[in-house]
XYZ file of C-alpha atoms in Angstrom:
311
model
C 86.637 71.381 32.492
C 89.399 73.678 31.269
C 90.399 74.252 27.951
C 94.618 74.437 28.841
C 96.495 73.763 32.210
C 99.792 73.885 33.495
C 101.811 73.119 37.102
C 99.917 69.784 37.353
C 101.152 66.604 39.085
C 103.286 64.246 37.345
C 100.677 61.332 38.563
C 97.981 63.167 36.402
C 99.804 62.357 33.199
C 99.399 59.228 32.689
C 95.521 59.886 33.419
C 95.276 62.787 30.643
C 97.796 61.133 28.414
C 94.802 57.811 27.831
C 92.251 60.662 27.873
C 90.842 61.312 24.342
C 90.791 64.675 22.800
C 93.936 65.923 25.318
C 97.624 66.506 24.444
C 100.152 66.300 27.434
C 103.262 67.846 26.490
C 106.830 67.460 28.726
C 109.620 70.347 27.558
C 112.674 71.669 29.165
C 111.888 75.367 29.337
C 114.138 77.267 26.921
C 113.257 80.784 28.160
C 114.697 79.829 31.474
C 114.036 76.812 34.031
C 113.265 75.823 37.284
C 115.154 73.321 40.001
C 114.950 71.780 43.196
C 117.427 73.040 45.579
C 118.809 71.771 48.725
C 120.392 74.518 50.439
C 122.541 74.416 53.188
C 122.911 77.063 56.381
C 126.438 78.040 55.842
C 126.481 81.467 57.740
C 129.851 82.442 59.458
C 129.321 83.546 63.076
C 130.920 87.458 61.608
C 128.531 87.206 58.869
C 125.608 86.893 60.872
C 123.179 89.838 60.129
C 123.154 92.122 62.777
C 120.069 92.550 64.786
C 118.113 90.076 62.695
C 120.067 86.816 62.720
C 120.201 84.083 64.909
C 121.969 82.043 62.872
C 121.227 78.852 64.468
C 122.813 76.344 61.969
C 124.554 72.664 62.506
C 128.075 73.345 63.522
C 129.118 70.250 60.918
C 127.666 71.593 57.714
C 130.105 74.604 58.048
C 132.574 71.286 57.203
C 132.904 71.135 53.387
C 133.867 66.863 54.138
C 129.832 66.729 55.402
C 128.311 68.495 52.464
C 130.398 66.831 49.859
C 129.775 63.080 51.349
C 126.207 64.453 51.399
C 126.016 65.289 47.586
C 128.139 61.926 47.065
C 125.028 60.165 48.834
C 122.521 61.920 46.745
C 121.025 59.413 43.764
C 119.268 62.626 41.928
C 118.165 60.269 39.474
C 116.066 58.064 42.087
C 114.582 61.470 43.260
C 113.703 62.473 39.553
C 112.150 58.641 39.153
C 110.706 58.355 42.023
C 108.751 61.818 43.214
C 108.786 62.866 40.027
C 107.823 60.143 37.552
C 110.633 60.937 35.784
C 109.847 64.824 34.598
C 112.944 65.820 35.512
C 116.626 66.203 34.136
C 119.350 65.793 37.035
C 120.743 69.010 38.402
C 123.848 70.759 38.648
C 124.317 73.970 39.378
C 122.010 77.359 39.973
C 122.385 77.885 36.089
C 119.663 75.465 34.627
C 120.325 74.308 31.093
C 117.209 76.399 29.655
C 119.864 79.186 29.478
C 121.635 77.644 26.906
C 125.462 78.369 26.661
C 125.159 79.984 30.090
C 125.111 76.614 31.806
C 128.329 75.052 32.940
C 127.899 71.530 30.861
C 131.561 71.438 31.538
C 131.486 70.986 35.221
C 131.949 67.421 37.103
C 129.295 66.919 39.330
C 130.058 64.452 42.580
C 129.180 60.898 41.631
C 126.473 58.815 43.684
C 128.561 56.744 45.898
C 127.772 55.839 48.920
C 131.042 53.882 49.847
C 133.452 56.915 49.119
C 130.568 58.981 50.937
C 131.219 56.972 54.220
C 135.194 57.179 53.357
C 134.998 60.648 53.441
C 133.356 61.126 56.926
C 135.804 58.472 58.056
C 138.810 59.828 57.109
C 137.529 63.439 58.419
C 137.014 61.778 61.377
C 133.048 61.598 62.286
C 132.832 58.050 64.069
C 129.492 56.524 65.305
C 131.281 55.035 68.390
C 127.860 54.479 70.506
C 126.744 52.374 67.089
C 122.924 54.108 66.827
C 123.704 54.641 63.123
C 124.065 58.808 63.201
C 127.996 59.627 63.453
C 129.068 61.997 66.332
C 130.302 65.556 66.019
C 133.890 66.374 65.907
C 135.622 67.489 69.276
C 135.801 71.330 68.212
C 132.401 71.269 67.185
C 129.629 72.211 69.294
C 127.506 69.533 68.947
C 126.501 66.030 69.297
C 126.173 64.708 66.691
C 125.434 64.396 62.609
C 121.368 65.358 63.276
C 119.984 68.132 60.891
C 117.200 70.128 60.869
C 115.285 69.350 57.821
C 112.550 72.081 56.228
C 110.691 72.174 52.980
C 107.967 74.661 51.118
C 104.472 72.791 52.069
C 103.052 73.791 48.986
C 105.307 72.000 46.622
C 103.939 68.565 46.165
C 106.650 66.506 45.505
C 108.556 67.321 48.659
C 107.661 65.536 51.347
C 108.454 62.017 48.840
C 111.844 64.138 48.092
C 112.536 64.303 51.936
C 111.962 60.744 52.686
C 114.389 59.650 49.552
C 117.028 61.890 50.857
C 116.492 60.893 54.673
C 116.973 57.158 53.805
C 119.996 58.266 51.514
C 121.463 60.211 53.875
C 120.757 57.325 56.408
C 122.949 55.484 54.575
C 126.159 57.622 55.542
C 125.589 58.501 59.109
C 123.724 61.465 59.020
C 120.245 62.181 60.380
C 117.259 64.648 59.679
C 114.182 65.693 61.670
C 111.495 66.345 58.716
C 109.514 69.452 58.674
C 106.862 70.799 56.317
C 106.570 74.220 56.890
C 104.233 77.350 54.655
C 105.954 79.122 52.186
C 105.951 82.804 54.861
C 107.286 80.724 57.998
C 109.878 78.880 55.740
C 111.462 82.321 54.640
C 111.228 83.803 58.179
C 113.145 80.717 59.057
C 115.548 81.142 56.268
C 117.089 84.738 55.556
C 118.286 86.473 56.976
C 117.697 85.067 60.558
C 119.536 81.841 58.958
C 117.763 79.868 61.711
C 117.486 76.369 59.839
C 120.177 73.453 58.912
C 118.869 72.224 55.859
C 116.016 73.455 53.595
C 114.592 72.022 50.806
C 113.180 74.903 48.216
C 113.274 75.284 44.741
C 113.744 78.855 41.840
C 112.272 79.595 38.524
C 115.236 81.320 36.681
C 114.725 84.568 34.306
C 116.838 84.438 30.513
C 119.808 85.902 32.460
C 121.742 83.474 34.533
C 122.713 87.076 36.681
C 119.046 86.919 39.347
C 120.264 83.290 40.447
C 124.275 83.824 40.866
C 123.345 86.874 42.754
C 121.404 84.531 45.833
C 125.294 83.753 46.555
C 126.615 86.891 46.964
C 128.372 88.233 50.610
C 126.708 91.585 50.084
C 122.976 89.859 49.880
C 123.497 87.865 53.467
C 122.174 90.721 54.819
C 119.064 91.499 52.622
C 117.574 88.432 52.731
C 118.036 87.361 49.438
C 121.121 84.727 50.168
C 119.520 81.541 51.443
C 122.512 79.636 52.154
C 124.734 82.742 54.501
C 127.576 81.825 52.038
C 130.598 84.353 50.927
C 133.833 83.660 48.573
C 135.048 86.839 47.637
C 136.443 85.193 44.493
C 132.585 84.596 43.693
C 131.928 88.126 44.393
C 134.393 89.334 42.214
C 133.575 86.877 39.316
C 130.247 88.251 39.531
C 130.775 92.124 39.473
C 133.142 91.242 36.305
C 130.528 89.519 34.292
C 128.087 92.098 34.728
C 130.123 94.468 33.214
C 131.613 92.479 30.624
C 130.737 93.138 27.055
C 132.448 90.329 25.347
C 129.464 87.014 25.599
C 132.629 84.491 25.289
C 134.197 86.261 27.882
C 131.089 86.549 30.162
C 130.047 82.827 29.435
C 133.395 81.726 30.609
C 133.177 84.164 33.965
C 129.963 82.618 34.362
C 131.195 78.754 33.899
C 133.539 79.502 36.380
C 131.165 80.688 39.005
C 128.864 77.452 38.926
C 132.340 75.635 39.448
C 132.790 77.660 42.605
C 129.400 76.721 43.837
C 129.460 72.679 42.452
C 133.210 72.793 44.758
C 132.165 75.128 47.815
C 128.410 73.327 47.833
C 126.011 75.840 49.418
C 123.444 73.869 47.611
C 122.732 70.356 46.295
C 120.587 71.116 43.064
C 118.608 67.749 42.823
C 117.339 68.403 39.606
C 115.676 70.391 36.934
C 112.170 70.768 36.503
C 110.289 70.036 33.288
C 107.214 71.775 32.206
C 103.834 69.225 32.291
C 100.908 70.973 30.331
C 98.135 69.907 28.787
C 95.194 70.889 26.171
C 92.088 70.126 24.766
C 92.681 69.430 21.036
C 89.294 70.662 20.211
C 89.691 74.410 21.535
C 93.717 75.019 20.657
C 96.116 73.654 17.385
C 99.058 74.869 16.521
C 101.333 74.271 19.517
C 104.533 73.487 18.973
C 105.010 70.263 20.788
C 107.097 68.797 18.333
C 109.598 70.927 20.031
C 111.112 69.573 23.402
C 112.541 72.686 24.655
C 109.017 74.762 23.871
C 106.286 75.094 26.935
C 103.788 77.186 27.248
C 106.273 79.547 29.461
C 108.003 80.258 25.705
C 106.310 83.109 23.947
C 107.585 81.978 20.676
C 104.141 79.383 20.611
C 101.518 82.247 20.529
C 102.695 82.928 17.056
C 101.142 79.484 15.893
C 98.562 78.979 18.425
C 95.313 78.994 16.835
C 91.481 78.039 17.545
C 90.674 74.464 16.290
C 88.545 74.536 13.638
């Protein structure tokens, strides 16, 4: 009924791919990207936003040990297989490789494994000494135990299959979450800067410039709304202010590079993965796109200079 579409599900491929007289095309955007985020409510009680923040987040997840065994107990590729048929490429950091040199290749992500996960809370000292599967709280912590708030944007489809994989993963280490779908307004009230929410599930498109994304982890933007995640490094800051500035692009690439290591260590987020681009067109009305490309979607401009009525 349409002569182009974009931003459909992954289970329609299949269906338009067997449907003569339609071409489904799957690129990594090159003009930027998009990713799945898993952010975490990091906010420091002096970094609370005054008058506006509540600030409500899980004592534990301030604990670098519980975010790290997290992203050790995160399969991304199971996610990417699983509630996204595979249209995905697993994620790293907030860069997303559609900005070419920009994104930190270079950087180790944490491995899926679930037995160092559990080490890891074990050796920091979160037991499960009543045995119902969800590890206590530390004695300076004020709470009970490992139970999180869990959000996500309604109106992305994949997310409440994305949820249940990472409940059942998480699960697996001693950690709980209490699911919640919530609309896209309510989600951000919940988010920043009130920071009232433990874990939220979200995703970004990125522009060319890998500066809109680094700047959601800035100190100075806990207070505007635009950090998500109520985290501050001042080394970050700094890194950031430097590259902006910075005339030299080997020089700003490498400022850049070491940014996304700061967040992959400090782990505000878990970036799941990266999303692909799904679009599809009716080979009688449009020729001339350039799907021979991978990295080309309709998002990239460059494809209007062949597109052309089908004859």
């Amino acid at each position: 009924d349409v002569d182009a579409i974009t931003e459909f599900p992954a289970t329609a491929v299949s269906t338009l791919q067997n449907t003569e007289g339609i071409t489904v095309h799957i690129a990594d955007i090159a003009a930027g990207g998009s990713l799945r985020d898993i952010m975490f409510n990091v906010t420091a009680d002096e970094d609370c936003p005054a008058d506006v923040g509540v600030c409500s987040g899980h004592p534990a997840l301030k604990d670098l040990a519980v975010r790290q065994a997290m992203a050790m107990a995160t399969d991304k590729q199971q996610i990417i297989d699983v509630a996204t048929l595979g249209t995905g490429s697993p994620g790293l950091s907030m860069v997303p490789p559609g900005l070419g040199d920009y994104y930190a290749s270079d950087v180790e992500d944490y491995a899926f494994d679930i037995d160092a996960a559990n080490a890891l809370l074990d050796d920091a000292g979160y037991e499960d000494s009543d045995g119902d599967g969800v590890r206590e709280c530390l004695p300076d912590q004020d709470c009970e135990n490992l139970t999180f708030r869990f959000n996500y944007a309604d109106d992305i489809d994949t997310a409440p299959r994305e949820a249940e994989l990472l409940q059942g993963m998480w699960e697996q280490i001693g950690i709980a979450v209490e699911i919640q779908g919530l609309d896209p307004d309510t989600l951000t009230s919940v988010c920043c800067p009130t920071f009232d929410y433990d874990i939220i599930l979200w995703g970004w498109g990125s522009d060319p410039d890998p500066a809109f994304l680094l700047g959601v982890a800035l100190c100075t933007e806990i207070d505007t709304g635009f950090s998500e995640t109520g985290y501050c490094n001042p080394e970050y800051d700094e890194l950031y202010d430097a590259q902006a500035v910075e005339q030299d692009h080997a020089a700003r690439v490498d400022m850049i590079h070491q940014m996304q290591q700061i967040l992959v260590e400090d782990l505000p987020y878990i970036i799941p993965y990266y999303q692909q681009s799904i679009e599809a067109w009716r080979t009688d009305k449009f020729v001339g796109w350039p799907e021979d490309d991978p990295t080309l979607g309709f998002e990239d401009p460059s494809g209007l200079l062949a597109l052309r009525p089908a004859e």
